[in-house]
PDB file of C-alpha atoms and ligand atoms in Angstrom:
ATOM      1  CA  UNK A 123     -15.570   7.551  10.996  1.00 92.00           C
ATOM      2  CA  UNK A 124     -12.616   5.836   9.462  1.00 96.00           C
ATOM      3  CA  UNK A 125     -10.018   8.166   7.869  1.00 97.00           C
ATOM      4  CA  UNK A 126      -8.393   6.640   4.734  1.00 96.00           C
ATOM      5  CA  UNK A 127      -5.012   8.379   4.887  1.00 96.00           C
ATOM      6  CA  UNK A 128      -3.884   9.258   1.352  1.00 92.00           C
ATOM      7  CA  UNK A 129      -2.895  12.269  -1.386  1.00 87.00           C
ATOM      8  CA  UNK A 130      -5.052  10.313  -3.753  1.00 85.00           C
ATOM      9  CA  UNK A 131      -8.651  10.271  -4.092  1.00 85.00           C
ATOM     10  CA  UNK A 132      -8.515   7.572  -6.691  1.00 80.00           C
ATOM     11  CA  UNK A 133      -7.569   5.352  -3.897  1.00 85.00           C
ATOM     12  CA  UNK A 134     -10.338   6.191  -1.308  1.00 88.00           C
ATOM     13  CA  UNK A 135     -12.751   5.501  -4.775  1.00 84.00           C
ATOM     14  CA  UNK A 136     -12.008   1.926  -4.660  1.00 82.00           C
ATOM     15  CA  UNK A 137     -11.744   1.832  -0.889  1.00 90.00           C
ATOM     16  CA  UNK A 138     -15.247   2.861  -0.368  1.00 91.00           C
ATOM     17  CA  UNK A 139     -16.706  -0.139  -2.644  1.00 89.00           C
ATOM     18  CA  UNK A 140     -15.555  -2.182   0.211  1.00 92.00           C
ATOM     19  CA  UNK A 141     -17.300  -0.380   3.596  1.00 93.00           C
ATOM     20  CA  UNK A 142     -20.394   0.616   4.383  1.00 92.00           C
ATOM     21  CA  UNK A 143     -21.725   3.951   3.105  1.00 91.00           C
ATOM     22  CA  UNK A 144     -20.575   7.371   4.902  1.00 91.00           C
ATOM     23  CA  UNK A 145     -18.259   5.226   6.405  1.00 92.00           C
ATOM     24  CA  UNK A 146     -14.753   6.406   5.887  1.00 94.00           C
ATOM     25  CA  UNK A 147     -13.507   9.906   4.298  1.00 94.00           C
ATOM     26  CA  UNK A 148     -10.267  11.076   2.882  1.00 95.00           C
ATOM     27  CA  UNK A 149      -7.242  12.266   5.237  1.00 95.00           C
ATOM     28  CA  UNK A 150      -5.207  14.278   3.372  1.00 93.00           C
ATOM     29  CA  UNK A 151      -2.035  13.637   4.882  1.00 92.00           C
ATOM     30  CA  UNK A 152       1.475  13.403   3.609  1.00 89.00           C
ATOM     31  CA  UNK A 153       2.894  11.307   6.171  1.00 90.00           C
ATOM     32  CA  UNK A 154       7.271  10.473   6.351  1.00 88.00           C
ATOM     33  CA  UNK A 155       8.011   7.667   4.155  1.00 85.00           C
ATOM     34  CA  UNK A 156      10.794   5.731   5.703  1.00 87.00           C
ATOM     35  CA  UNK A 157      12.825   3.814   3.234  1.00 88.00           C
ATOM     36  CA  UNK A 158      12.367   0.084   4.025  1.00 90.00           C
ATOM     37  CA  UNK A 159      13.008  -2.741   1.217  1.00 88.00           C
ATOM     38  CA  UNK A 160       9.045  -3.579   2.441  1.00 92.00           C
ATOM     39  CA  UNK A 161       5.960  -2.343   2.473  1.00 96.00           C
ATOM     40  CA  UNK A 162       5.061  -3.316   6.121  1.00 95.00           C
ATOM     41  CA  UNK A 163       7.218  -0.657   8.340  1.00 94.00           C
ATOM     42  CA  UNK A 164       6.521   1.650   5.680  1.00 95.00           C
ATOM     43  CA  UNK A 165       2.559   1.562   6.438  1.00 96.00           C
ATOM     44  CA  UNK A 166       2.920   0.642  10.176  1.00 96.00           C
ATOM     45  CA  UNK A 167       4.940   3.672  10.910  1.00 95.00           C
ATOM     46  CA  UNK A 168       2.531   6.188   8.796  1.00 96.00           C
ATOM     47  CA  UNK A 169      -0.248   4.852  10.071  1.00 97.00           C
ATOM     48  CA  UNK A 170       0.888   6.013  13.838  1.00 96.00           C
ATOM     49  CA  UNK A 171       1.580   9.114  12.352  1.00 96.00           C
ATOM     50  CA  UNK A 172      -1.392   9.634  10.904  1.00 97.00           C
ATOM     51  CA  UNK A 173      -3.368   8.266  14.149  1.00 97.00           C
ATOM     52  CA  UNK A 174      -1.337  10.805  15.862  1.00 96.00           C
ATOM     53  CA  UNK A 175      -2.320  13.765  13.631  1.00 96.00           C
ATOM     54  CA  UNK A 176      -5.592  12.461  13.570  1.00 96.00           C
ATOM     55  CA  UNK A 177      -6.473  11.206  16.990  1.00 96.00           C
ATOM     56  CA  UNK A 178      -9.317   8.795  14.777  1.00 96.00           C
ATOM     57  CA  UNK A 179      -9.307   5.719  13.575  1.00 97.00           C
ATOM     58  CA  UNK A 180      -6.940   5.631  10.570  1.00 98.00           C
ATOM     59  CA  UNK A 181      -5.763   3.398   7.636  1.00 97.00           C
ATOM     60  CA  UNK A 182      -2.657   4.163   6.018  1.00 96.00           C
ATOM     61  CA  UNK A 183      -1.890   2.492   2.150  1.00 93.00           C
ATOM     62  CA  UNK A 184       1.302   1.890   0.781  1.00 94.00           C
ATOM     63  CA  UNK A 185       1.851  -0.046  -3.013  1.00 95.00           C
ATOM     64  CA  UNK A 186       4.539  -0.739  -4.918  1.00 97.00           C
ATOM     65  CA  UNK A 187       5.207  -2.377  -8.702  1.00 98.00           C
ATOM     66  CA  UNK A 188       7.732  -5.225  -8.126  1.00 98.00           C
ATOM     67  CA  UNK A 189       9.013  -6.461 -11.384  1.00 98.00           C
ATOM     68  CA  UNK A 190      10.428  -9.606 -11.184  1.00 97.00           C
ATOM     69  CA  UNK A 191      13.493  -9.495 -14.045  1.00 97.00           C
ATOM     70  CA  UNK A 192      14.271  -6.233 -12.138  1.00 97.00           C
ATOM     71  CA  UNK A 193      14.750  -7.805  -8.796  1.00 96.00           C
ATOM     72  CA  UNK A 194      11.429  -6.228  -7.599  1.00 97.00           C
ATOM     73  CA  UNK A 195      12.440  -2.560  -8.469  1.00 96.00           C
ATOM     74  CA  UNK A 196      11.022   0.125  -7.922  1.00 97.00           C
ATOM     75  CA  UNK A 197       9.051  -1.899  -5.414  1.00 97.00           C
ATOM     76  CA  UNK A 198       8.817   0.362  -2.308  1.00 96.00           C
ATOM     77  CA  UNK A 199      10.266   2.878  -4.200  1.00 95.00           C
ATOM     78  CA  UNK A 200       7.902   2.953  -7.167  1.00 96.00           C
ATOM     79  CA  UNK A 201       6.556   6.316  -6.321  1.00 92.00           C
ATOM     80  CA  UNK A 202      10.001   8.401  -6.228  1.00 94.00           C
ATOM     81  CA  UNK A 203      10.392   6.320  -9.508  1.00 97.00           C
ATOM     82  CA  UNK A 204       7.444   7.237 -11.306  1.00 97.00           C
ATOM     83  CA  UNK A 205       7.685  10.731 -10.126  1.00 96.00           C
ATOM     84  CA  UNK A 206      11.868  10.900 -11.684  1.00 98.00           C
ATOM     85  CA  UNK A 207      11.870   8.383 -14.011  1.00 97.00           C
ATOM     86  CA  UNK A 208       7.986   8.381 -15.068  1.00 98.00           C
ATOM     87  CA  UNK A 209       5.997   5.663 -15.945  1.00 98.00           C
ATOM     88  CA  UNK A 210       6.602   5.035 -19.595  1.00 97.00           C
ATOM     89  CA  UNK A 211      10.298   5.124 -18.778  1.00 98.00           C
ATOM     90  CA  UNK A 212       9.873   2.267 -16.135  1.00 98.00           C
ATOM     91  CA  UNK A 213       8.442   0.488 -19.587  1.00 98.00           C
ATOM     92  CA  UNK A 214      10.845   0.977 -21.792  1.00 98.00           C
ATOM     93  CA  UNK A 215      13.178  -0.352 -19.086  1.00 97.00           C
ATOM     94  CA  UNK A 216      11.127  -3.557 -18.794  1.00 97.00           C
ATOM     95  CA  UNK A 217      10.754  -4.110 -22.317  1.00 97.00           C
ATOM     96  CA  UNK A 218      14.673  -4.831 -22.476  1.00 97.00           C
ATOM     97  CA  UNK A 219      14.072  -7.729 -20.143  1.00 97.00           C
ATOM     98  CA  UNK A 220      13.179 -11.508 -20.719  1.00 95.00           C
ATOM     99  CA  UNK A 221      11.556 -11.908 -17.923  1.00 96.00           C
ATOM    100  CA  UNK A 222       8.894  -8.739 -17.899  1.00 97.00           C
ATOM    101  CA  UNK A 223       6.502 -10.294 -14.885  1.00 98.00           C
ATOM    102  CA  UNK A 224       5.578  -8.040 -12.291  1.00 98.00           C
ATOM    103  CA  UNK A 225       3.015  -7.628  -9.079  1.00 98.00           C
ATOM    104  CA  UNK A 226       1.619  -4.827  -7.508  1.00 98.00           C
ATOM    105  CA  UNK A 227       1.675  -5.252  -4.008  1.00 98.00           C
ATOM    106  CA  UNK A 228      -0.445  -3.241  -1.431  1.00 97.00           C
ATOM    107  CA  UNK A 229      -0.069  -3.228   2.790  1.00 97.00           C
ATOM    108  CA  UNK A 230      -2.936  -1.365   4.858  1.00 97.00           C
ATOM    109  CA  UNK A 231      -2.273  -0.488   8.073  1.00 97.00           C
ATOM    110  CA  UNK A 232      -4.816   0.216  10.500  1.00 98.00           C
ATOM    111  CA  UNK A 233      -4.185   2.153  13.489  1.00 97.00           C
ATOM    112  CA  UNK A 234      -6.801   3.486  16.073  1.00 97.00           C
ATOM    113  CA  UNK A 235      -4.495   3.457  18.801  1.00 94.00           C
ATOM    114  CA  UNK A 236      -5.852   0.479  21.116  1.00 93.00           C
ATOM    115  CA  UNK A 237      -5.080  -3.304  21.255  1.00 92.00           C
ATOM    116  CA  UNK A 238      -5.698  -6.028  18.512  1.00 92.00           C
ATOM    117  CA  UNK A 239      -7.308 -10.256  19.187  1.00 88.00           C
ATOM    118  CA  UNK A 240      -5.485 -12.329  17.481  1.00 86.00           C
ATOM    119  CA  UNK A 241      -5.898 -12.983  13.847  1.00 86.00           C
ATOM    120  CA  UNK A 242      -4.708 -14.189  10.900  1.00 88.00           C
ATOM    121  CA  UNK A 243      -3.362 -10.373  10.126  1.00 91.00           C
ATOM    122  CA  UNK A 244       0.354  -9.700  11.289  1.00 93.00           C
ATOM    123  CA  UNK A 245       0.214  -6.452  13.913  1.00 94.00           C
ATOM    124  CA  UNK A 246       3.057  -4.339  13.692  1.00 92.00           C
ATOM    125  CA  UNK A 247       4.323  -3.486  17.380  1.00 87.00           C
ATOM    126  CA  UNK A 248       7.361  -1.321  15.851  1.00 78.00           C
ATOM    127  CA  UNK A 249       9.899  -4.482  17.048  1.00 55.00           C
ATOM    128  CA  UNK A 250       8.858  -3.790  20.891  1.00 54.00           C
ATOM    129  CA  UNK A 251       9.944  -6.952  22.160  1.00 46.00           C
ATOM    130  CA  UNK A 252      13.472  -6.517  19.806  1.00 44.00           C
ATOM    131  CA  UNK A 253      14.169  -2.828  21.653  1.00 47.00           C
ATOM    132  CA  UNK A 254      13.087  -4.459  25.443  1.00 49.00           C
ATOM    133  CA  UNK A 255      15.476  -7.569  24.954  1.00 48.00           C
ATOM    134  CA  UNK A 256      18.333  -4.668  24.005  1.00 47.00           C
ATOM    135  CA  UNK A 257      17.474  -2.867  26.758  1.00 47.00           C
ATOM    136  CA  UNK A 258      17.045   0.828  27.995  1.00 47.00           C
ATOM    137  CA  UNK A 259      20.273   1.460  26.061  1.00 44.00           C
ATOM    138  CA  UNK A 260      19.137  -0.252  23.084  1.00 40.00           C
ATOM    139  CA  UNK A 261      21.986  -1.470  21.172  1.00 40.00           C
ATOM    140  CA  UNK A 262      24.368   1.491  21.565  1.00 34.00           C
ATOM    141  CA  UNK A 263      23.736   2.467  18.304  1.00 38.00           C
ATOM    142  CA  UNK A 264      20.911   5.128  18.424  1.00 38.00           C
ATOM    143  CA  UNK A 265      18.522   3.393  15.599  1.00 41.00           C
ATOM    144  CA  UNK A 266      14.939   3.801  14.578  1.00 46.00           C
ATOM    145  CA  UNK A 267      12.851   5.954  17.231  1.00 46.00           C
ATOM    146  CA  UNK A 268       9.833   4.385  16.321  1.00 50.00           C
ATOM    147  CA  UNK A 269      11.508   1.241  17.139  1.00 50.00           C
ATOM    148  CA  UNK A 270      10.143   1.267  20.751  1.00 57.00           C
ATOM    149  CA  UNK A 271       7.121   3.004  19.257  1.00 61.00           C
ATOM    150  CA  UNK A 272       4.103   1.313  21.832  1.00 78.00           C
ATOM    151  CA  UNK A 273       1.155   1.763  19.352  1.00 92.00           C
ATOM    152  CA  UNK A 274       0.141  -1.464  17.753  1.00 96.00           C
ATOM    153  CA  UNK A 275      -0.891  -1.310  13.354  1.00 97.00           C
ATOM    154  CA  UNK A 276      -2.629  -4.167  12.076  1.00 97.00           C
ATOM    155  CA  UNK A 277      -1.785  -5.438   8.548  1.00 98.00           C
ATOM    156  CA  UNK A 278      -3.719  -6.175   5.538  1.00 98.00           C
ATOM    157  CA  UNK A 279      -1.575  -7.201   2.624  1.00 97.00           C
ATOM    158  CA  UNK A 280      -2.736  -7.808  -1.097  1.00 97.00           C
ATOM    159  CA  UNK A 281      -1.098  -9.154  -4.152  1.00 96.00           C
ATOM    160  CA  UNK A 282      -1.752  -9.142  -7.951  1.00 98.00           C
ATOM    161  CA  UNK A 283       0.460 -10.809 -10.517  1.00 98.00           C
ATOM    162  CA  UNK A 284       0.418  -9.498 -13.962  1.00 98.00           C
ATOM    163  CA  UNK A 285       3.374  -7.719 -16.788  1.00 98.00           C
ATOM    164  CA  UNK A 286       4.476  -5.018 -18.340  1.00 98.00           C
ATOM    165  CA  UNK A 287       3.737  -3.707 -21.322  1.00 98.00           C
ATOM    166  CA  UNK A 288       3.460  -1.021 -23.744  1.00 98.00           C
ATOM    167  CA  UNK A 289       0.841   1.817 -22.201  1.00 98.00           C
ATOM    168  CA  UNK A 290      -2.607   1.274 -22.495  1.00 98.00           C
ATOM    169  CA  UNK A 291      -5.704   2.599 -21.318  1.00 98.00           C
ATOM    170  CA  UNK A 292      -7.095   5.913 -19.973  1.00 96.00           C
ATOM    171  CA  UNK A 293      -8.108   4.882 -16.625  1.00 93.00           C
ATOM    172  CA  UNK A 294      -6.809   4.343 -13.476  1.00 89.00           C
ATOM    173  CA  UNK A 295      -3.487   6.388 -12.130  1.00 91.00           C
ATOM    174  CA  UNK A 296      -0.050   5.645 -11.650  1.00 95.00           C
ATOM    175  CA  UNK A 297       1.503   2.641 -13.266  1.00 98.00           C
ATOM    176  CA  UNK A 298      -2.043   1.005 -14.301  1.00 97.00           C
ATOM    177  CA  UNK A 299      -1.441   2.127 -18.103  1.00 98.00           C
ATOM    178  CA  UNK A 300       1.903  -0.056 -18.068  1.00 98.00           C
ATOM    179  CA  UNK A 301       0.339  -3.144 -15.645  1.00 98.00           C
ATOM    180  CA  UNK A 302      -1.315  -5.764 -17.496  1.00 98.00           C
ATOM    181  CA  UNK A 303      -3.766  -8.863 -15.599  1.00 98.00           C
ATOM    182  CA  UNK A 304      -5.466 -11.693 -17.696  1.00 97.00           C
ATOM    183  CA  UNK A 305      -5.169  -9.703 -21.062  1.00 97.00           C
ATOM    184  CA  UNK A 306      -6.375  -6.052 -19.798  1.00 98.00           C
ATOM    185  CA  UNK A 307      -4.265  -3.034 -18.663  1.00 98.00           C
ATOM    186  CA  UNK A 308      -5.632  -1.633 -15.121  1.00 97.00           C
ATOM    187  CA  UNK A 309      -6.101   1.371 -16.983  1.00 97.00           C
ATOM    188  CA  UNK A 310      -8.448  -0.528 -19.032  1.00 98.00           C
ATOM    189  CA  UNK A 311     -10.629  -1.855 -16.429  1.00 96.00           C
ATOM    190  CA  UNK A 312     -13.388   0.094 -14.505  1.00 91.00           C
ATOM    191  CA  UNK A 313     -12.775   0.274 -11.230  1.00 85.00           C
ATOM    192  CA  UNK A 314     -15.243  -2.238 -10.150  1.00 87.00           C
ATOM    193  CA  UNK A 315     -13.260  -4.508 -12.225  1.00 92.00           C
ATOM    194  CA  UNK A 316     -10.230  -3.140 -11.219  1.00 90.00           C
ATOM    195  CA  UNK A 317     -11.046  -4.195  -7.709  1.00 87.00           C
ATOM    196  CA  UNK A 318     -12.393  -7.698  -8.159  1.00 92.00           C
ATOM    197  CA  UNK A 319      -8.835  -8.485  -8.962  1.00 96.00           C
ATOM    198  CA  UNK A 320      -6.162  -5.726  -7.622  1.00 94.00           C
ATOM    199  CA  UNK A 321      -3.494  -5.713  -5.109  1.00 96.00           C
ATOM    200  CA  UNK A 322      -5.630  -2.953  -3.040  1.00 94.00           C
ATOM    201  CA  UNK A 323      -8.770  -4.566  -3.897  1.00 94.00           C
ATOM    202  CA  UNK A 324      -7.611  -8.254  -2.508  1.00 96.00           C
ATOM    203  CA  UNK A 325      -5.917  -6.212   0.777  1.00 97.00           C
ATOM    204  CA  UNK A 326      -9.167  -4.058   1.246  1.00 95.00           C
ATOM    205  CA  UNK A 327     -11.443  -7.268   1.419  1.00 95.00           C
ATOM    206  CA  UNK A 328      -9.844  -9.027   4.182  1.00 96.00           C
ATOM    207  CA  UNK A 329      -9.604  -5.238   6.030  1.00 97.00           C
ATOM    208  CA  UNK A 330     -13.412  -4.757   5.440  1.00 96.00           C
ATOM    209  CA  UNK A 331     -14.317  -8.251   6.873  1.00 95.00           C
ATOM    210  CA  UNK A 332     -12.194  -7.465   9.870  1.00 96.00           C
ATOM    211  CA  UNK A 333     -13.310  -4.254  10.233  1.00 95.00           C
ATOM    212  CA  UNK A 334     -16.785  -4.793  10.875  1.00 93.00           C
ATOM    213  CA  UNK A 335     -16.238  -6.960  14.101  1.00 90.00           C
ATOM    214  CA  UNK A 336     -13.977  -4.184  15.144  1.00 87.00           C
TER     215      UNK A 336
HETATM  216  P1  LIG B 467       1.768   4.940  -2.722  1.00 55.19           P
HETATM  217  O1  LIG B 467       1.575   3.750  -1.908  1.00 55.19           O
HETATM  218  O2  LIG B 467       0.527   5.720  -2.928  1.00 55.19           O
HETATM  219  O3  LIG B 467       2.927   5.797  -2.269  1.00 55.19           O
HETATM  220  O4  LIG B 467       2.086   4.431  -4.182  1.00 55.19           O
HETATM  221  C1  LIG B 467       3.381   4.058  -4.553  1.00 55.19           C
HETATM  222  C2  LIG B 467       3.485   4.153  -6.045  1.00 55.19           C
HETATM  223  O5  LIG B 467       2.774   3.088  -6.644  1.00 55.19           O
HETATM  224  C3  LIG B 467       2.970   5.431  -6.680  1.00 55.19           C
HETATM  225  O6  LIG B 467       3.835   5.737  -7.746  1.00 55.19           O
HETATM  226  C4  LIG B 467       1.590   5.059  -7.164  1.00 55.19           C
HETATM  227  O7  LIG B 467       1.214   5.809  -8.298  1.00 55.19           O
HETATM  228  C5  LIG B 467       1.791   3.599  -7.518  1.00 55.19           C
HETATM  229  N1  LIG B 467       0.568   2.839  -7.292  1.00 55.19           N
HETATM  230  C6  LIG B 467       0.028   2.499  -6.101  1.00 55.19           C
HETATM  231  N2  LIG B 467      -1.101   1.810  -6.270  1.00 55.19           N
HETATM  232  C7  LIG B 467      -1.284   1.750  -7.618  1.00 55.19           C
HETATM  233  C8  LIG B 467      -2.314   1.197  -8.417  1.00 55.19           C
HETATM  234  O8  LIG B 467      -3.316   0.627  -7.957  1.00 55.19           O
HETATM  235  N3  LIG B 467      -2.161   1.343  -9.740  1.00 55.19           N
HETATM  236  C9  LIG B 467      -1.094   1.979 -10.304  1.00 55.19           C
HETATM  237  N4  LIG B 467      -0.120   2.506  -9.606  1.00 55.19           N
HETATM  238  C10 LIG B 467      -0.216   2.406  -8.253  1.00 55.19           C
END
């Protein structure tokens, strides 16, 4: 049984669209969010948490809005952001700009503490080969524990362009009144369309296909 690692059921709704029935079930786990400008070593190094806590097969989500007039804020920090600033605020901030593109971008990281083949997929080793090069010392500086960390994460990323605009909708969660793709907000969509075209949606695909030669 796969554990889908998250605080938010609305996300283990669209992930089980994607695998086979009975297949995975919620974890709810609040693992340490590192801050990291990307969403990579975020999900890599919750995803050995989680393994950890778990001891079964885990997959760990992290998202982020990156709007592109704002430099990609709140991008890995979108969740601190809508939980200060709120998501209508993030809006009114946008609709100031000229340029009020955005993505939401979403990194799965899979973790069930053995080996990966190769793949198109980048694995996150937690820079192994970077801490044996500096040596048992490391670099003098005492850094990241989990950069040595040993257990491998494989990566699933997922991307969805879109723009911000005025809230609409009642679906969805998070920012998906405020996101809008081809003329609908998220929180306009159903969730099967939501899906067909989101960040998670795209990232959950090429983890599902993956997954069941695994
Ligand atoms: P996390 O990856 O669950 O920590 O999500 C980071 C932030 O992005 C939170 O504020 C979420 O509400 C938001 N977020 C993540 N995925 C989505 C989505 O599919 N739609 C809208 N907001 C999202």
């Amino acid at each position: 049984m796969l554990r889908y690692v998250t605080t938010n059921p609305g996300k283990v709704r669209e992930a089980e669209r994607y695998l086979p029935d009975g297949s995975v079930e919620r974890l709810d786990f609040d693992y340490t969010e590192i801050q990291a400008d990307e969403l990579g070593p975020i999900a890599a190094r919750g995803a050995r948490e989680a393994y950890r806590h778990a001891d079964a097969p885990v997959l760990v989500d992290d998202a982020g809005l990156f709007v592109e007039g704002l430099d990609g804020f709140p991008g890995p920090y979108s969740s601190y952001v809508e939980e200060t600033l709120g998501v209508e605020r993030v809006h009114e901030i946008a609709a100031e700009l000229d340029d009020r593109r955005a993505a939401f971008r979403c990194v799965l990281g899979y973790c069930d503490g053995d080996g990966f083949a190769a793949s198109p997929d980048p694995v996150d080793r937690g820079d192994r080969d970077a801490a044996a090069a500096a040596g048992p010392d490391g670099d003098g500086e005492g850094g990241d524990p989990d950069e040595s960390d040993p257990l491998p994460v494989k990566l699933f990323e997922g991307y969805v362009p879109g723009r911000i605009v005025a809230p609409r909708g009642d679906g969805g969660f998070g920012y998906d009144p405020i996101f809008e793709h081809d003329g609908e907000t998220f929180a306009e969509m159903d969730t099967e369309r939501k899906n067909a075209v989101s960040h998670r949606g795209r990232a959950l695909e090429k983890f599902a296909e993956w997954y069941a030669d695994r």
